[in-house]
Short mmCIF file of C-alpha atoms in Angstrom, two decimals:
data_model
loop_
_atom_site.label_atom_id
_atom_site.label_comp_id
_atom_site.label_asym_id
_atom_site.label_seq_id
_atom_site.Cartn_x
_atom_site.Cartn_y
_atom_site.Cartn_z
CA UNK A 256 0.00 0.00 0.00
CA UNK A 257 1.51 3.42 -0.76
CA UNK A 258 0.69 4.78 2.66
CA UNK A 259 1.21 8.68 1.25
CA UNK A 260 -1.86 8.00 -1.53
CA UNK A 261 -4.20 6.84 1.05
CA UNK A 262 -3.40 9.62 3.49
CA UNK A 263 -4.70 12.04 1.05
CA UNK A 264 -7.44 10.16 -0.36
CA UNK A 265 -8.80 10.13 4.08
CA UNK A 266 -8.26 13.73 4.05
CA UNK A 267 -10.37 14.59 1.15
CA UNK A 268 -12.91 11.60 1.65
CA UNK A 269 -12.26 10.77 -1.94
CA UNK A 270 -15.15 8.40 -3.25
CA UNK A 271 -12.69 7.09 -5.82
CA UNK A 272 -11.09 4.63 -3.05
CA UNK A 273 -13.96 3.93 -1.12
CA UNK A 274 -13.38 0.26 -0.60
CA UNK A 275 -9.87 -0.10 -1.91
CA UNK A 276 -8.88 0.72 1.88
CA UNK A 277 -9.91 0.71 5.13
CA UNK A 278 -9.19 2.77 8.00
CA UNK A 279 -8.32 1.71 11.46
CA UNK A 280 -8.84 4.50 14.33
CA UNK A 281 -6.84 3.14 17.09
CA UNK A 282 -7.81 5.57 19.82
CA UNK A 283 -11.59 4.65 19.17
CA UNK A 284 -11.12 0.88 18.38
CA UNK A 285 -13.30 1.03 14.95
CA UNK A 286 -12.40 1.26 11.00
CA UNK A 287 -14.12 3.11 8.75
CA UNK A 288 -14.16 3.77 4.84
CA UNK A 289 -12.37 6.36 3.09
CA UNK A 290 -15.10 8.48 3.25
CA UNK A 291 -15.96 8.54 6.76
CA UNK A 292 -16.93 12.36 8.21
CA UNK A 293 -14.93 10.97 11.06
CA UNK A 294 -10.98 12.72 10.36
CA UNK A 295 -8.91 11.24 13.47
CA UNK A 296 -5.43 12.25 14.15
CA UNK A 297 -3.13 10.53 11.35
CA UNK A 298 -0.84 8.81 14.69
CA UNK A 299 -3.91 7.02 15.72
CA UNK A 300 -4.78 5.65 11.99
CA UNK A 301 -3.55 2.26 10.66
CA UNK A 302 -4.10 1.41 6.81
CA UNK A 303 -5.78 -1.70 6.08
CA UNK A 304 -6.08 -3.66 2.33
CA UNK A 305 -9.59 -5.41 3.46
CA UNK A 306 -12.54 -4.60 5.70
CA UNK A 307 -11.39 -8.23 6.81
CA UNK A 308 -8.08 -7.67 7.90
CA UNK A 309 -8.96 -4.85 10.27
CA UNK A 310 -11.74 -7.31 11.77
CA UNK A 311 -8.66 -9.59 12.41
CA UNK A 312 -6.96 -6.55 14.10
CA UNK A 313 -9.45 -6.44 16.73
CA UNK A 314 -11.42 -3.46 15.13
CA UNK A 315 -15.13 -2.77 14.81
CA UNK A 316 -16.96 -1.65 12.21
CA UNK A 317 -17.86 2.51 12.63
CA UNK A 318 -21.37 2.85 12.80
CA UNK A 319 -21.69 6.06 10.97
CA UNK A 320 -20.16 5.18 7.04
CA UNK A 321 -21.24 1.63 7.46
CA UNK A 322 -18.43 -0.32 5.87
CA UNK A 323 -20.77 -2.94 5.25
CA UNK A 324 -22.15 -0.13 1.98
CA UNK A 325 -18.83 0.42 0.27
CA UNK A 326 -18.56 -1.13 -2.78
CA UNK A 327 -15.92 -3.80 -1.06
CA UNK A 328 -12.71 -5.22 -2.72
CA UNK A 329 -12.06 -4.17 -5.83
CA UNK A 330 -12.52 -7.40 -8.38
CA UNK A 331 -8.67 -7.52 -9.52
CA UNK A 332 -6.06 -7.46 -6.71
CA UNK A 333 -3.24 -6.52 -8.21
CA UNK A 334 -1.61 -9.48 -10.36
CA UNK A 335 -3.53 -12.22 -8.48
CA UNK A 336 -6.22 -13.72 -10.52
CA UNK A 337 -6.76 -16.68 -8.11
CA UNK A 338 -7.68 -14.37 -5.55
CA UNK A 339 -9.97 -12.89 -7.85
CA UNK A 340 -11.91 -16.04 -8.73
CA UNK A 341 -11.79 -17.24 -4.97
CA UNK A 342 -13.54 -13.86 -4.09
CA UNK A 343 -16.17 -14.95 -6.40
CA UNK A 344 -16.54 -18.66 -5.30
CA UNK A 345 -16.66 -17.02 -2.09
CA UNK A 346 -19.64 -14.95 -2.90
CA UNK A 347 -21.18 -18.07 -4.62
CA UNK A 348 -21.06 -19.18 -0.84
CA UNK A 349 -18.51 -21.80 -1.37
CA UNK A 350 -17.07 -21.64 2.52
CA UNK A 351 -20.76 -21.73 3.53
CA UNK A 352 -21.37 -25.60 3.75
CA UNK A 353 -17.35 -26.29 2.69
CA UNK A 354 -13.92 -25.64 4.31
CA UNK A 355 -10.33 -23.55 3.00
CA UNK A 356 -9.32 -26.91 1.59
CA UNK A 357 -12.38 -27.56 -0.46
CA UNK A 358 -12.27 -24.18 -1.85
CA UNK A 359 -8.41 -24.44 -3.12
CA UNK A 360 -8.94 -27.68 -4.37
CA UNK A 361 -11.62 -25.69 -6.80
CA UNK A 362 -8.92 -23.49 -7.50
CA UNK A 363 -6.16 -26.25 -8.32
CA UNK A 364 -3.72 -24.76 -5.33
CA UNK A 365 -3.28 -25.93 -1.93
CA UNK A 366 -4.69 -24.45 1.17
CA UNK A 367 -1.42 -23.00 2.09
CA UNK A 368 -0.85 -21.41 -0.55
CA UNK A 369 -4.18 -19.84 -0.97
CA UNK A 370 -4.11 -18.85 2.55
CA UNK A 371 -0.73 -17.09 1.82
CA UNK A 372 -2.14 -15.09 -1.21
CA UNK A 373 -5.36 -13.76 0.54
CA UNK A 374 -2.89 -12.48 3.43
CA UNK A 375 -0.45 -10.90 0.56
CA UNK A 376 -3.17 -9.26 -1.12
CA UNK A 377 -6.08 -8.79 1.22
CA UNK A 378 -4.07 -9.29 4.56
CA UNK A 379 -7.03 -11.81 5.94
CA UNK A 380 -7.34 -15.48 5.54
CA UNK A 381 -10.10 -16.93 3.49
CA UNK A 382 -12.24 -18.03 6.51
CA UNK A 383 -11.61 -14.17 7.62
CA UNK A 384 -12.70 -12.22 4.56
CA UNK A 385 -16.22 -14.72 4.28
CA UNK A 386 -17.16 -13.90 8.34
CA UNK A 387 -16.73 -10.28 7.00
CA UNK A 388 -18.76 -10.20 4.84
CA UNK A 389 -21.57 -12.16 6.28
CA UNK A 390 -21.55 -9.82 9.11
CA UNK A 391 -21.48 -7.59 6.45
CA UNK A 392 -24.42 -8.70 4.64
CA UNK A 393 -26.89 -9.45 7.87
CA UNK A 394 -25.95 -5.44 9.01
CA UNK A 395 -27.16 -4.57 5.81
CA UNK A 396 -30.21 -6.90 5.91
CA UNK A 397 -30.62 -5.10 9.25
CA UNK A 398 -30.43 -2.00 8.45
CA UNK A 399 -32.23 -2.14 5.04
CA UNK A 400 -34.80 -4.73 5.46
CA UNK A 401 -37.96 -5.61 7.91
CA UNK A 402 -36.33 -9.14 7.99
CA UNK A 403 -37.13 -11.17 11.61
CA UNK A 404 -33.28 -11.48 12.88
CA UNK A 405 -34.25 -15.24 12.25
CA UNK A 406 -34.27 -15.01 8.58
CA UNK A 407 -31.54 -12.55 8.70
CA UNK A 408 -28.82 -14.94 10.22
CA UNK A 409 -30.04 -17.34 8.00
CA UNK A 410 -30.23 -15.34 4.63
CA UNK A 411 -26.58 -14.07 6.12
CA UNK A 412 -25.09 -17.61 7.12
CA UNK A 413 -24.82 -17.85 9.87
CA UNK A 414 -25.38 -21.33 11.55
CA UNK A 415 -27.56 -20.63 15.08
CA UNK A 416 -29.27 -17.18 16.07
CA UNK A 417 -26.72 -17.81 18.90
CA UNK A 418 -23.85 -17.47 16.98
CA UNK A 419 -25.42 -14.18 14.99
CA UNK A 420 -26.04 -12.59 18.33
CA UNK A 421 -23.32 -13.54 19.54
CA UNK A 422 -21.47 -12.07 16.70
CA UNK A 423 -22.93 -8.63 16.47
CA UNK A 424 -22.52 -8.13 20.42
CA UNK A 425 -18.90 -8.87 20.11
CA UNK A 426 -18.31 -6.65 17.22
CA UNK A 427 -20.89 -3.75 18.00
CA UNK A 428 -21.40 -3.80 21.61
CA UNK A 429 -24.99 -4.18 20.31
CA UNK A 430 -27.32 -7.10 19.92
CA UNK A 431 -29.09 -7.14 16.25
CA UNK A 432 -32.33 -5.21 17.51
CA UNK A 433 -30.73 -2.66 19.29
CA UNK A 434 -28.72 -1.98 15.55
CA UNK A 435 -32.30 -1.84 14.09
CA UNK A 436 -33.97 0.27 16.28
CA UNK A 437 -31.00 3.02 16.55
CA UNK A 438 -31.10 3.07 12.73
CA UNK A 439 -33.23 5.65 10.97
CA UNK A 440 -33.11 4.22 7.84
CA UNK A 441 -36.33 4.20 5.06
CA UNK A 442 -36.70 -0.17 5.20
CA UNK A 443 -38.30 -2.06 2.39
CA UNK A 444 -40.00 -5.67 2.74
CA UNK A 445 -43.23 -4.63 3.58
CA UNK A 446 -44.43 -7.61 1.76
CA UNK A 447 -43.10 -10.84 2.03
CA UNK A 448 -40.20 -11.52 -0.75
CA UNK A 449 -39.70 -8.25 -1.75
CA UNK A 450 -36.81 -6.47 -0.99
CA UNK A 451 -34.71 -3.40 -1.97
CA UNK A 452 -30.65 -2.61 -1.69
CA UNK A 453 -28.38 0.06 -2.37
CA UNK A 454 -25.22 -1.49 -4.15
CA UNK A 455 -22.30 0.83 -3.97
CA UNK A 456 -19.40 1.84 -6.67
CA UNK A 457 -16.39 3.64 -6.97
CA UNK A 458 -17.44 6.57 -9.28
CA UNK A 459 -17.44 7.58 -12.31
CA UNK A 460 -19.81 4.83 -13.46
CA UNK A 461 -21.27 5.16 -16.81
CA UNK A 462 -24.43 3.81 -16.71
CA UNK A 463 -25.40 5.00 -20.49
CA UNK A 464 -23.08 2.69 -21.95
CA UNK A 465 -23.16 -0.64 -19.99
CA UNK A 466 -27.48 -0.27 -20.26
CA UNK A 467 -27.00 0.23 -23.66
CA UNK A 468 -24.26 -2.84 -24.14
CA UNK A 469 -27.47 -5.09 -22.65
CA UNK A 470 -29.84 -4.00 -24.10
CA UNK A 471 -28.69 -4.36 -27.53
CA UNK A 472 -28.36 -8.33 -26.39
CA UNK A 473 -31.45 -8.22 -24.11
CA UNK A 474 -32.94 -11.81 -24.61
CA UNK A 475 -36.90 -11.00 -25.32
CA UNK A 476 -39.29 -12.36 -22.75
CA UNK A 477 -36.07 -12.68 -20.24
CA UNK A 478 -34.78 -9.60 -19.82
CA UNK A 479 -36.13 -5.91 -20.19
CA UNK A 480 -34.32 -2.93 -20.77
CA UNK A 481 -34.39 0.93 -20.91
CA UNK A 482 -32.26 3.39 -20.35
CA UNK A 483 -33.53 3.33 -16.70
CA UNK A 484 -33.92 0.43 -15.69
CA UNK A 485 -32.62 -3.40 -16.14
CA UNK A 486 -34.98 -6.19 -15.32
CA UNK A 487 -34.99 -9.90 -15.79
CA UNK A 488 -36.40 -13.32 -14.23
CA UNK A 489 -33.64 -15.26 -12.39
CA UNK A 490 -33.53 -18.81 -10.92
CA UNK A 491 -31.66 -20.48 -7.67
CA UNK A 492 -31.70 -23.55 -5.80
CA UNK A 493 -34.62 -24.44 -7.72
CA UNK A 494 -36.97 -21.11 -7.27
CA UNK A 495 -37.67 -18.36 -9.95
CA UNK A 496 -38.08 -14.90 -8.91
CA UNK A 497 -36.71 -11.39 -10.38
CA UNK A 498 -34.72 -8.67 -10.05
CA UNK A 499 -35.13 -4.87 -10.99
CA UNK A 500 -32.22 -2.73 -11.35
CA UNK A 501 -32.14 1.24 -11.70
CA UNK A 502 -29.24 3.65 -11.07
CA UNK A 503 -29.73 6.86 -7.89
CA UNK A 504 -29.42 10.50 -9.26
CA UNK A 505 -26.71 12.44 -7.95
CA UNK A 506 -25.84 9.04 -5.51
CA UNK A 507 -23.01 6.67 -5.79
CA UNK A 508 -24.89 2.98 -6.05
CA UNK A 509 -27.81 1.56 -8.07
CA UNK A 510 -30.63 0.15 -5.86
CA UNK A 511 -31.77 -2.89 -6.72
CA UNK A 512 -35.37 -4.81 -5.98
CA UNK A 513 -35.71 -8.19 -5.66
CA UNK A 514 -38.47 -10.57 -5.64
CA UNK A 515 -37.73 -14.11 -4.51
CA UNK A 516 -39.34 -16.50 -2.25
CA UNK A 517 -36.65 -17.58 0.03
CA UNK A 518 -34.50 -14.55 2.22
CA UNK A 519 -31.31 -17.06 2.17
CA UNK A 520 -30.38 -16.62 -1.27
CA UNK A 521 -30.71 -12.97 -1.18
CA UNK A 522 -26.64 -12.89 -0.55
CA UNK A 523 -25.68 -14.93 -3.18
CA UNK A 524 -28.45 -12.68 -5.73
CA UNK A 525 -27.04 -9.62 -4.63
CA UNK A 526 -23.24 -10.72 -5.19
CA UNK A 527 -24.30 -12.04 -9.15
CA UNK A 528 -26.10 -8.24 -9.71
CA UNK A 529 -23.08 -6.79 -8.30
CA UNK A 530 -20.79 -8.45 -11.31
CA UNK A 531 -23.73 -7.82 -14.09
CA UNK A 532 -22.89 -4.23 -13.51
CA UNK A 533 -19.29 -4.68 -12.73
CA UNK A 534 -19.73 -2.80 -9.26
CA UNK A 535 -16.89 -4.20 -8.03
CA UNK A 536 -14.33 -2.46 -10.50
CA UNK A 537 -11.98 0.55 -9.59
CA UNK A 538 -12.28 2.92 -12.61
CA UNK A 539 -9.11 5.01 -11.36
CA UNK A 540 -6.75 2.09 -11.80
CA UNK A 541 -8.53 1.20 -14.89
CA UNK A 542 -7.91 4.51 -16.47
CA UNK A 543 -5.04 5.24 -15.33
CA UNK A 544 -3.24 2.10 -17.30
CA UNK A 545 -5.53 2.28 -20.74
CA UNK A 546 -5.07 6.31 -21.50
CA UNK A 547 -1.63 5.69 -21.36
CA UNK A 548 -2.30 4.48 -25.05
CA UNK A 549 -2.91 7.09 -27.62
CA UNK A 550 -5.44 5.19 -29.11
CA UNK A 551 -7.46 4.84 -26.25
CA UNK A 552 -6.77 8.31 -24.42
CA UNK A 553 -9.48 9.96 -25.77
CA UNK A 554 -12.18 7.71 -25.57
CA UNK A 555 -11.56 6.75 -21.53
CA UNK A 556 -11.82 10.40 -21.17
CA UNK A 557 -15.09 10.96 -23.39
CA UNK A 558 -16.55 8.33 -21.63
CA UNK A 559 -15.51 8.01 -17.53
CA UNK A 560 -16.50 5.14 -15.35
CA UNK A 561 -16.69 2.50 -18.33
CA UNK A 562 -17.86 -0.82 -17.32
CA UNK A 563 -17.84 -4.29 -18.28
CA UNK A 564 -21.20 -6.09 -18.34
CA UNK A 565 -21.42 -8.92 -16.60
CA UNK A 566 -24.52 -11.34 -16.73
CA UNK A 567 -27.09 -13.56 -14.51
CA UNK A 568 -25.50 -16.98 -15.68
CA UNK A 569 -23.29 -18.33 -17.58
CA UNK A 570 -24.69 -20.94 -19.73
CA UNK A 571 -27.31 -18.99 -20.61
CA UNK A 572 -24.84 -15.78 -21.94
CA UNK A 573 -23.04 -18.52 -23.65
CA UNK A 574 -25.92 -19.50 -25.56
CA UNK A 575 -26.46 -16.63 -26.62
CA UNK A 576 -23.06 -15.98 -27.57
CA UNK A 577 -23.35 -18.75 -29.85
CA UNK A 578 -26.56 -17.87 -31.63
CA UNK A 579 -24.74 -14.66 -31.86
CA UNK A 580 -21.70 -16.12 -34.52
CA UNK A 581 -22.08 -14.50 -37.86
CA UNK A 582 -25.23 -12.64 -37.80
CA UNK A 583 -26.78 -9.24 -36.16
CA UNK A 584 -27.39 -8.40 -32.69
CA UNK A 585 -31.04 -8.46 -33.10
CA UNK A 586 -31.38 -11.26 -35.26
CA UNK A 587 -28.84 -13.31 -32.07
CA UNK A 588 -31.61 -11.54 -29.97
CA UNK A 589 -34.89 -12.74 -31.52
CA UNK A 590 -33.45 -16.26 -31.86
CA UNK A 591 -32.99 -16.73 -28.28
CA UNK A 592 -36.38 -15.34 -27.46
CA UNK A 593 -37.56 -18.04 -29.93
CA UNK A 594 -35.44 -20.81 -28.05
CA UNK A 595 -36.45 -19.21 -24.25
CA UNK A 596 -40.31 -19.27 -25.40
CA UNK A 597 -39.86 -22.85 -26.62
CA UNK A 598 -37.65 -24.60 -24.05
CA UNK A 599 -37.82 -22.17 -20.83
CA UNK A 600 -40.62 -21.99 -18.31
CA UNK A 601 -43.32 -19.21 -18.14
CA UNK A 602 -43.69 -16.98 -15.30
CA UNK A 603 -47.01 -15.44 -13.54
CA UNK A 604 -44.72 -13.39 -11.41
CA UNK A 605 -42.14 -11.11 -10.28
CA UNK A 606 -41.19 -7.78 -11.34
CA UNK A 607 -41.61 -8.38 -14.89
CA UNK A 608 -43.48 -11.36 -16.11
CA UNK A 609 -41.29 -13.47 -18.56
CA UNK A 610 -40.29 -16.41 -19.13
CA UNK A 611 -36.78 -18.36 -17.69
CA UNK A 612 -34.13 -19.37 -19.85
CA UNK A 613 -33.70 -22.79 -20.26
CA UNK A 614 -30.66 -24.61 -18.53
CA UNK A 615 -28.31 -27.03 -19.44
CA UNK A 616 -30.63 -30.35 -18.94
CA UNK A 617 -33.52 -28.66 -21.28
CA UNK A 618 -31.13 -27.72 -23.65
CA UNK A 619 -28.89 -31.32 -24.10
CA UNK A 620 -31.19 -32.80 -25.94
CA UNK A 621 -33.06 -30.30 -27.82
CA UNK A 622 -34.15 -29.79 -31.23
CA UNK A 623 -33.69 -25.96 -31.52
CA UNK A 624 -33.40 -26.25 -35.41
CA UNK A 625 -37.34 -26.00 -34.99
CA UNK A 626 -36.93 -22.49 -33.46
CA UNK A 627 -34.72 -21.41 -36.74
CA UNK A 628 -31.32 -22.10 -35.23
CA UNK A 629 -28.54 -23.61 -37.57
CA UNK A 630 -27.97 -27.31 -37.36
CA UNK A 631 -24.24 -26.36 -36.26
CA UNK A 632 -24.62 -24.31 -34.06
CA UNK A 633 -28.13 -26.68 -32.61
CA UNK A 634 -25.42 -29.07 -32.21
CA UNK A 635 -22.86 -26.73 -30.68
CA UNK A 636 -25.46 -25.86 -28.01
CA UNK A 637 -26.41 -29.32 -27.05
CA UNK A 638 -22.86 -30.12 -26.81
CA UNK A 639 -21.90 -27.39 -24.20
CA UNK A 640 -25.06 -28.44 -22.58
CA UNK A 641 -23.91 -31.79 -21.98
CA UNK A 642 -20.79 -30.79 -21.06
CA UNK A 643 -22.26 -28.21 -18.40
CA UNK A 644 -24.14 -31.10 -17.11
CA UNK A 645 -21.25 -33.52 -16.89
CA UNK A 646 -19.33 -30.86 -15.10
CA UNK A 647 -16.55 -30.56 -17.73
CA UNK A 648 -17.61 -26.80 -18.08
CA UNK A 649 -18.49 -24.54 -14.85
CA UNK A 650 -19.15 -20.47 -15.23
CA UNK A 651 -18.57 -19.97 -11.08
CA UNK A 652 -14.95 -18.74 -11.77
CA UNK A 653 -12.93 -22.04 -10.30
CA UNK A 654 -11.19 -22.65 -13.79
CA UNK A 655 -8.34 -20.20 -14.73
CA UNK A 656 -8.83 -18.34 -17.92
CA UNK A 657 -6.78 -20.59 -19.82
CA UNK A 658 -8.19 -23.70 -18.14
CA UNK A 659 -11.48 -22.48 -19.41
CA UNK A 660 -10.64 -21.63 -22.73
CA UNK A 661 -9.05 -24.81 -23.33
CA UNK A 662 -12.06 -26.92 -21.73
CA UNK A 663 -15.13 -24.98 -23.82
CA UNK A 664 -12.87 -24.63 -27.02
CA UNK A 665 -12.84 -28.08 -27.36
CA UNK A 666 -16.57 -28.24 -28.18
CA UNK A 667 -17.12 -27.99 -31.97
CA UNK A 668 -18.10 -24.24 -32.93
CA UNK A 669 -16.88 -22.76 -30.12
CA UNK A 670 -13.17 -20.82 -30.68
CA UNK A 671 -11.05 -18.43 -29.26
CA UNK A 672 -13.00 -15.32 -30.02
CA UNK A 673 -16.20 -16.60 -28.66
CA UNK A 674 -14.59 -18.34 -25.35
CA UNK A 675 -12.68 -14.79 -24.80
CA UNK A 676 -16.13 -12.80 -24.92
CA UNK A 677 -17.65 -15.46 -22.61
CA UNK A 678 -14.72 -15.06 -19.87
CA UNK A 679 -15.18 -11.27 -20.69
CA UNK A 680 -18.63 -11.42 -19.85
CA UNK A 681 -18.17 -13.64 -16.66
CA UNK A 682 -15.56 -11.01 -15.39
CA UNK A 683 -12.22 -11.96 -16.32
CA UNK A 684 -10.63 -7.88 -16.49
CA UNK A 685 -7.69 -9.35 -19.03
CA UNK A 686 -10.16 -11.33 -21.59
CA UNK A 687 -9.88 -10.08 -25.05
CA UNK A 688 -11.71 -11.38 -28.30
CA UNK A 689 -8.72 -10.49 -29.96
CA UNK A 690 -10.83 -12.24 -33.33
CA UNK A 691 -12.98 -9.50 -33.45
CA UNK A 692 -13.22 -7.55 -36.73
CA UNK A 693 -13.20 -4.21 -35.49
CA UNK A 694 -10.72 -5.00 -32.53
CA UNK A 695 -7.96 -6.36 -35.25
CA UNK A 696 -8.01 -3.54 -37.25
CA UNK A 697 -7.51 -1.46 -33.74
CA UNK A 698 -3.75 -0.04 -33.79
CA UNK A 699 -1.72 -0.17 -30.87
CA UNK A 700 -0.67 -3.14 -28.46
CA UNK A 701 -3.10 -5.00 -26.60
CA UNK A 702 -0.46 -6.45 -24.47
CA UNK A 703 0.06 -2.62 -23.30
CA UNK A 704 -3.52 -3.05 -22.12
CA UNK A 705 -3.01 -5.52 -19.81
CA UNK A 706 -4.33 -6.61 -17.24
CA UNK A 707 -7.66 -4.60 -18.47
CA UNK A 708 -7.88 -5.73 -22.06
CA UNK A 709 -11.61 -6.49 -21.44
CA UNK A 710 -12.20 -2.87 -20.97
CA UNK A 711 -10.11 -1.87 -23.70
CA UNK A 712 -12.37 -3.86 -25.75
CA UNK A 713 -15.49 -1.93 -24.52
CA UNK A 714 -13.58 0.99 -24.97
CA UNK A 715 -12.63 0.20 -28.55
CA UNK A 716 -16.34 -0.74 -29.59
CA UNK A 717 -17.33 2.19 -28.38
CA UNK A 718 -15.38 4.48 -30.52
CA UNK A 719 -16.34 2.22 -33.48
CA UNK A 720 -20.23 1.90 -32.45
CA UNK A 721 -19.82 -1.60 -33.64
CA UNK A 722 -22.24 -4.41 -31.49
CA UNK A 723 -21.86 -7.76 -31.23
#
């Protein structure tokens, strides 16, 4: 950490880093974000990588800037990408029902070793940076939700309403209801299953151009999009439900509703809508690297806070993807509507009524050459299908990029270019369709881009106006 950067950023509150540090106020016992009103004396602060690591230092969290709303850890820590995808197996829940040696073993590293790297980068073990943030999560349930503090440890993880109170008196000096009723916030959930969140970034965020990225690819029936709003049906653990997602005027976060029939997935729902709109990037760091390039200099200014789109799952984007080889958006578009209406399920409600996209065991043995697709790429579906259902393929993030690419390239109709856009699209920072028309004739180097090639690539399409 370059202890001089993160003095000034304190001193100004500078939204830019909020979440890319923590404070420590040792005279006081709590940490706080960068933002914080709070401005102790800099020989009683301490500089910490992860809201995590100052837990482990004995620290609470400060009541007044909530570190529990920052936008958290920024998706790529430095040059570790293993940390990266155990962050996001993490926020799958994969410590919930599993232990530090299950989780490396999904990574293809021992537990040592992946205990050493989350200390390097994140200075907190594994087991660490998950209590975090479920204590993180349940405060925010707290504060933001009419939950009973039943559902709330439960939706949060935690495995007795002992252990949650428990928890929260040790860190807060408060049990859960005192929190709630010393909080004056606005809380949703009037009605059972419905819920609202504010989901926090590190501004600028350019909401104009990721909305308009997805909406361009918006699958009909499945997803809904304006320039105001995202919407969709989703399905977990064997439940449908749906999301709604808008950004705040003048207010760094979108809020998101959710409608869903069980509180204990509402952890895992928020983490996936946090990576569809790539809330956990750090647009300063970003920047900084890509207008370095002449190329690309004037287009990261012209257009701040760029984002990569994420999306819901992974099998389903990668469908798409493949209907999407060698013809227009909107014809890719109105094909998978055809093959959602056909082989997904219809909804009475949510949100938006739709229909769900089918998943790998509708799809294996499907005839979608009835719905107008090709008989390749029919066949080039069922096969990733099958192999999503064997396990061969997985979208949660435990394969390494080139892991991945080898694994889903070796299904016929599926190359470089498209695996590359799916990794993009699943939130690898460094993927790069390099096949791409438009990105070929780009000049410059895109090894100079790395390790954010992927927004490079958003950046380039945007000065050409050219969709996939």
């Amino acid at each position: 950490m370059d202890i001089r950067i993160y003095q000034r950023a304190r001193r100004a509150r500078d939204s830019r880093f909020d979440g890319r540090f923590f404070i420590g106020v040792t005279s006081t016992g709590i940490y706080c974000r960068p933002i914080c009103p709070a401005q102790p004396k800099e020989e009683n602060v301490r500089y910490f990588a992860s809201a995590a690591a100052a837990a482990e230092a004995g620290l609470r969290p400060c009541l007044r800037c909530r570190p529990e709303a920052s936008p958290g850890t920024p998706a790529w820590l430095g040059t570790s990408a293993t940390v990266s995808r155990a962050l996001k197996l993490i926020g799958e829940s994969a410590l919930d029902d599993a232990d530090v040696e299950t989780l490396a073993g999904r990574l293809g590293i021992g537990s040592r070793h992946l205990r050493r790297l989350f200390l390097r980068y994140l200075g907190a073990t594994p087991v660490a940076v998950a209590q975090t943030r479920r204590v993180h999560f349940a405060k925010k349930l707290i504060d933001e939700t009419r939950l009973p503090m039943t559902q709330v440890a439960m939706a949060a993880g935690f495995g007795s309403i002992r252990r949650f109170n428990a928890t929260f008196q040790k860190l807060y000096g408060r049990t859960p209801r005192e929190l709630r009723a010393a909080n004056a916030f606005n809380r949703n959930g009037h009605e059972a299953g419905h819920y609202t969140f504010r989901l926090g970034y590190r501004p600028p965020y350019d909401w104009d151009s990721l909305v308009d990225f997805l909406a361009m690819r918006a699958i009909p029936g499945v997803e809904t999009v304006t320039s105001e709003r995202y919407c969709r049906s989703i399905f977990m653990d064997g439940r449908a439900g749906s999301i709604a997602v808008a950004p705040v005027a003048g207010k760094n976060y979108l809020e998101l509703q959710i409608q869903y029939p069980d509180p204990a997935a509402l952890f895992r729902i928020v983490e996936r809508v946090r990576r569809i709109f790539d809330l956990g990037a750090d647009p300063a760091e970003v920047t900084s690297h890509l207008k370095q390039d002449a190329q690309l200099r004037a287009v990261v200014r012209a257009f701040p806070g760029m984002r990569v789109p994420g999306c819901w799952d992974g099998f389903e984007m990668s469908v798409r993807a493949i209907l999407g080889q060698q013809v227009s958006v909107k014809g890719a578009s109105t094909i998978a509507g055809r093959v959602a209406a056909a082989f997904g399920t219809d909804l009475t409600m949510g949100l938006t009524r739709g229909l769900l996209f089918p998943g790998a065991d509708a799809l294996a043995e499907a005839d979608l050459t009835r719905v107008g697709v090709t008989r390749q790429r029919a066949q080039s579906i069922r096969d990733l299908a099958q192999a999503v259902a064997r396990g061969d393929v997985t979208f949660d993030g435990s394969l390494d990029p080139e892991e991945f690419e080898q694994r889903i390239t070796r299904i016929s109709g599926i190359g470089s270019w498209t695996a590359q856009y799916i990794a993009m699209r699943l939130g690898e920072p460094d993927a790069f369709p390099a096949g791409d028309l438009h990105l070929r004739r780009a000049a410059g180097s895109p090894e100079a881009w790395r390790p954010w090639r992927a927004y490079a690539a958003m950046y380039l399409w945007k000065v050409s106006q050219h969709e996939l």
